[in-house]
Tab-separated table of C-alpha atoms in Angstrom:
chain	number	residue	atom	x	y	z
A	1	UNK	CA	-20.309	-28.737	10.620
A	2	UNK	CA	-23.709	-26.898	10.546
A	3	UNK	CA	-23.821	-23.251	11.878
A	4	UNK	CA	-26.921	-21.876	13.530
A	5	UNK	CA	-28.266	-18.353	12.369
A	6	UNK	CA	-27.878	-16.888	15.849
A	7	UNK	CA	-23.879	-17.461	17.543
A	8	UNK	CA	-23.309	-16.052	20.829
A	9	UNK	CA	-20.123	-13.611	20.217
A	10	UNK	CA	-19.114	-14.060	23.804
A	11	UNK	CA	-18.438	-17.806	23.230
A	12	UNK	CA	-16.759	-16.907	20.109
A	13	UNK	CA	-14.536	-14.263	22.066
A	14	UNK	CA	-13.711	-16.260	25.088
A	15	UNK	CA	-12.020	-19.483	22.651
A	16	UNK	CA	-10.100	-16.980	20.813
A	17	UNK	CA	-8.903	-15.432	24.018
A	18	UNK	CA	-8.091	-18.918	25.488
A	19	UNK	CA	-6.944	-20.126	22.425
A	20	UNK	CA	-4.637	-17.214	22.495
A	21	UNK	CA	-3.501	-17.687	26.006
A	22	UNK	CA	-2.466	-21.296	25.538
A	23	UNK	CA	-0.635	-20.404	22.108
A	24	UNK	CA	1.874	-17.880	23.548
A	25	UNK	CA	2.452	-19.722	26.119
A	26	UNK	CA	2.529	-23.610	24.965
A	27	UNK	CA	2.871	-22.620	21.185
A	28	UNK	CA	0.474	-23.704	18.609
A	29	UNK	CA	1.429	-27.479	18.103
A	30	UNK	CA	1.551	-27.977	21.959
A	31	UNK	CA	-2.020	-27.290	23.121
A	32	UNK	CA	-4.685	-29.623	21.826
A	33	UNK	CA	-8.490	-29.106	21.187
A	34	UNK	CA	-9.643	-30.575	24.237
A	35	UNK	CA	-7.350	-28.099	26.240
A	36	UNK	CA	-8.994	-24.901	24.431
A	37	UNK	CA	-12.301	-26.170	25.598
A	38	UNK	CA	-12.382	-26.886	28.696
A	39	UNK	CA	-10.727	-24.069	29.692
A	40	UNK	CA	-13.177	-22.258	27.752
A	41	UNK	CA	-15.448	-23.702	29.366
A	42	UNK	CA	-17.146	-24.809	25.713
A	43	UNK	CA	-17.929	-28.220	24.105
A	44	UNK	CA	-15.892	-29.487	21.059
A	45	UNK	CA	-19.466	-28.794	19.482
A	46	UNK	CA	-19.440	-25.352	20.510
A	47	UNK	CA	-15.406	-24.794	19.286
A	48	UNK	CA	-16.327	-26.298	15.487
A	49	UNK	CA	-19.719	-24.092	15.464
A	50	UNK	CA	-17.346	-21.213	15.590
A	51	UNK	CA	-14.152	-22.389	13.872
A	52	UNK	CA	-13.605	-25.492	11.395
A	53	UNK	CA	-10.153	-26.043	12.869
A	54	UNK	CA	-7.863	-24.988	15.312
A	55	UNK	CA	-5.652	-23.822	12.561
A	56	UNK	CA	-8.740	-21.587	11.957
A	57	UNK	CA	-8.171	-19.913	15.522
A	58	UNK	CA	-4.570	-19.243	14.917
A	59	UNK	CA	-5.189	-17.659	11.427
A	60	UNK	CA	-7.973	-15.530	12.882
A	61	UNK	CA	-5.517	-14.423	15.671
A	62	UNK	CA	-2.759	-13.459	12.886
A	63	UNK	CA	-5.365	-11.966	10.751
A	64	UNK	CA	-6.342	-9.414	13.351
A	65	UNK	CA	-2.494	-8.360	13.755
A	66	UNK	CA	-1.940	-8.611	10.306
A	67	UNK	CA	-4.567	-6.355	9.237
A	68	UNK	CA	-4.372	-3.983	12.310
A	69	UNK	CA	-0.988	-3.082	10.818
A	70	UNK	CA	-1.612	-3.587	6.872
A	71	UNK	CA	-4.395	-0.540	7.270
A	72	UNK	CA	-2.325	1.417	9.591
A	73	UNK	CA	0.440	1.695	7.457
A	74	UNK	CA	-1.439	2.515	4.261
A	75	UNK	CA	-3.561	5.194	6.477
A	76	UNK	CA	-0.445	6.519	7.483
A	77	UNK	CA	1.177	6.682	3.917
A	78	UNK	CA	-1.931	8.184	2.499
A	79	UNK	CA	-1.842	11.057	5.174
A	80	UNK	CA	1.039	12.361	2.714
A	81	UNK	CA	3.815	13.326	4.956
A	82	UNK	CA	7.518	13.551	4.144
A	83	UNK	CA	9.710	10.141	4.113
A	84	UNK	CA	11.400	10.834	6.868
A	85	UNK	CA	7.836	11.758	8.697
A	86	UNK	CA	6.343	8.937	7.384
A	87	UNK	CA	8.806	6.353	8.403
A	88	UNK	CA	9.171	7.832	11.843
A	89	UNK	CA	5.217	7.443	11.982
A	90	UNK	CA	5.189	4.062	10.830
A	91	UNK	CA	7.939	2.687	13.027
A	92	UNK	CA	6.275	4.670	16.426
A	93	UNK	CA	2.830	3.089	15.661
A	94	UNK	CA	4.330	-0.285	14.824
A	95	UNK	CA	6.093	-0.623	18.499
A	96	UNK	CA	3.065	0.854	20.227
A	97	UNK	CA	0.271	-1.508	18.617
A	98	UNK	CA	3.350	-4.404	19.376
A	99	UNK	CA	3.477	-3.332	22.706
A	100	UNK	CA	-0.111	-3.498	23.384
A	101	UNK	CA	-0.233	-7.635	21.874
A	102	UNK	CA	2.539	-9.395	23.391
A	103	UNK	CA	0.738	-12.113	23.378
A	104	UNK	CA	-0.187	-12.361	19.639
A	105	UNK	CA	3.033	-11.726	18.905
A	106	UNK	CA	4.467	-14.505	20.900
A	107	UNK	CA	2.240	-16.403	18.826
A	108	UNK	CA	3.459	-14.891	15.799
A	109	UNK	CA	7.106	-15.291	16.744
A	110	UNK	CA	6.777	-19.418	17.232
A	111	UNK	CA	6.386	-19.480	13.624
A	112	UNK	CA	3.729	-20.068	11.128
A	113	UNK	CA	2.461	-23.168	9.265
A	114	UNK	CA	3.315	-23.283	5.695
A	115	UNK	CA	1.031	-26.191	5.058
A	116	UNK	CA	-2.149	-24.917	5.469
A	117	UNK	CA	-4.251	-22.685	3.089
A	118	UNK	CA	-4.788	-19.950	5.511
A	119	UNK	CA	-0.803	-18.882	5.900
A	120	UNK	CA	-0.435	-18.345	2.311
A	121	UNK	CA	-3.069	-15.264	2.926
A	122	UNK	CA	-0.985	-14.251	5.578
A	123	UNK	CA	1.757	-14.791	3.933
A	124	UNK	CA	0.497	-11.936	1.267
A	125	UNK	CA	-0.770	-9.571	4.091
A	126	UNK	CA	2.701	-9.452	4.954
A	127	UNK	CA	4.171	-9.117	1.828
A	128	UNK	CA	2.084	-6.345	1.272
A	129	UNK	CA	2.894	-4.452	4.471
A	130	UNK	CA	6.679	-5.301	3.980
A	131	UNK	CA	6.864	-3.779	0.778
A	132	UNK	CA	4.751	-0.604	1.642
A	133	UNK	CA	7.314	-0.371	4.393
A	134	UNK	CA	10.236	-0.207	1.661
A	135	UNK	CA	8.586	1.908	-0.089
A	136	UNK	CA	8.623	4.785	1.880
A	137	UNK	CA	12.166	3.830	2.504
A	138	UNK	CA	12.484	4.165	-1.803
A	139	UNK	CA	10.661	7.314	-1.776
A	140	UNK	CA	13.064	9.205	0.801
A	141	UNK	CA	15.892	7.933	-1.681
A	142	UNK	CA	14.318	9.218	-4.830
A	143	UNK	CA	13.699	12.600	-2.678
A	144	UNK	CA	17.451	12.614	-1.800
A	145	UNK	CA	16.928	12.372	2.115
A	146	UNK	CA	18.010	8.894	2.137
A	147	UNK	CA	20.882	7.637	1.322
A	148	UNK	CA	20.709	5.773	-2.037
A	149	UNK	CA	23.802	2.909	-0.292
A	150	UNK	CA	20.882	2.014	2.500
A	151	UNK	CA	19.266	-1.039	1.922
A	152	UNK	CA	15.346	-0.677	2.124
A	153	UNK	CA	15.180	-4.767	2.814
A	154	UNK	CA	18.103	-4.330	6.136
A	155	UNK	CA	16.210	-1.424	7.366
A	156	UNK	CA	13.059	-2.898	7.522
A	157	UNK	CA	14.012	-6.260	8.770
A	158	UNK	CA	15.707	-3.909	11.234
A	159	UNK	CA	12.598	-2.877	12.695
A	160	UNK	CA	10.630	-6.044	11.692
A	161	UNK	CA	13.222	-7.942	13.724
A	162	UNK	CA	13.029	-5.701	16.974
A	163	UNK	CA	9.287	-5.494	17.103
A	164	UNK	CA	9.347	-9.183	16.284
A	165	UNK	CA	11.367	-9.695	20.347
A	166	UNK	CA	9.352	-7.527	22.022
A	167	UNK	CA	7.027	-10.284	23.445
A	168	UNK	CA	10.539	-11.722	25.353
A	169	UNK	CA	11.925	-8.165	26.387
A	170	UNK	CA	9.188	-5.327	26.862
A	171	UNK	CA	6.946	-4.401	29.959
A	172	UNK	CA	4.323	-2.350	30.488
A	173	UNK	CA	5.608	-1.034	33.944
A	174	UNK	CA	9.472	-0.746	32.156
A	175	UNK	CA	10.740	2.630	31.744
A	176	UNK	CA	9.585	3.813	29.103
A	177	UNK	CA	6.571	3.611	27.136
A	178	UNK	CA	5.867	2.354	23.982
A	179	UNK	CA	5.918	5.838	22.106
A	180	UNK	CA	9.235	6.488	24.056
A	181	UNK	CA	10.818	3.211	22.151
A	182	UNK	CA	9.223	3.646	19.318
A	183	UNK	CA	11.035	7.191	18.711
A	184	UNK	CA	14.144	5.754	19.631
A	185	UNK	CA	14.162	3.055	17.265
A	186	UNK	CA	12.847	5.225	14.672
A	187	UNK	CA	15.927	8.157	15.262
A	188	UNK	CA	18.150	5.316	15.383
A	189	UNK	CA	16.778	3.556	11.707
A	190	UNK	CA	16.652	7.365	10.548
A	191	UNK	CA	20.243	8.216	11.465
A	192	UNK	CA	20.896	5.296	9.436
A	193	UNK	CA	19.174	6.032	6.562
A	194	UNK	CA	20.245	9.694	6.302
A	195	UNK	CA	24.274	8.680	6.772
């Protein structure tokens, strides 16, 4: 469909955040077009100005979380700490930004769609921020604080795994905070990667 020159970003904003409401909660296949807009409060017209599909929402949603964490990690690897600093780092900030989208990671966790165009980009985002992950796992082991037996792929689908749940387990009012986890998981990957 045509676009005009001038969208309204609040129209734009409030089908996302719908769009992301009804996705966590119904998953992706479950809520239909004409449930996105009228709780938007938007025409069909309106939706397709802003997005071709509704696979175009979801992939917009996942590109935001995907990103979020692809630049964080490589910010945090270019600060040139230590391994063992660097993976601590990672891990804390992974939990805390997971934390603070339960929601897109609900989304995330009902799976993705391997048909469409848009999750192979995701796919590679992923990729990426896997193997940058392992990486720093590689680089404590060619430092020697690491322990060469530890798998880089089982301690990172460790974490991946655990921050994966945290939409089904984690509350804001719980305990402990987000940073508090975070360190917790981190000493216990560490402890595992150092034995």
């Amino acid at each position: 469909m045509a676009r005009t020159k001038d969208p309204d970003p609040e129209v734009r904003r409030r089908i996302l955040d719908v769009s992301l409401d009804l996705f966590a909660t119904k998953g992706f296949a479950a809520t239909g077009v004409q449930e996105i807009v009228t709780k938007a409060g938007v025409t069909k017209g309106a939706l397709y100005h802003y997005f071709k599909s509704k696979d175009e929402i979801l992939f917009e949603i996942y590109g935001r979380v995907f990103g979020h964490e692809l630049e964080s990690l490589q910010r945090i690897v270019a600060e040139g700490h230590d391994p063992v600093r660097t993976l601590r780092t990672i891990i804390v900030d992974l939990v805390s930004h997971t934390a603070a989208i339960t929601k897109e990671s609900a989304v995330f966790a009902r799976g993705g769609h391997a048909d469409s165009p848009h999750w192979q980009a995701m796919q590679e985002q992923w990729r990426r921020y896997q193997e940058g992950f392992r990486q720093v796992i590689r680089d404590g082991q060619d430092a020697g604080v690491f322990s060469s037996k530890a798998s880089p792929e089982v301690a990172s689908w460790s974490v991946f795994g655990f921050t994966n749940s945290m939409h089904t387990w984690y509350r804001p009012e719980g305990r402990k905070s987000p940073a508090d986890i975070g360190e917790e998981l981190a000493d216990l990957i560490l402890t595992g990667l150092q034995s």
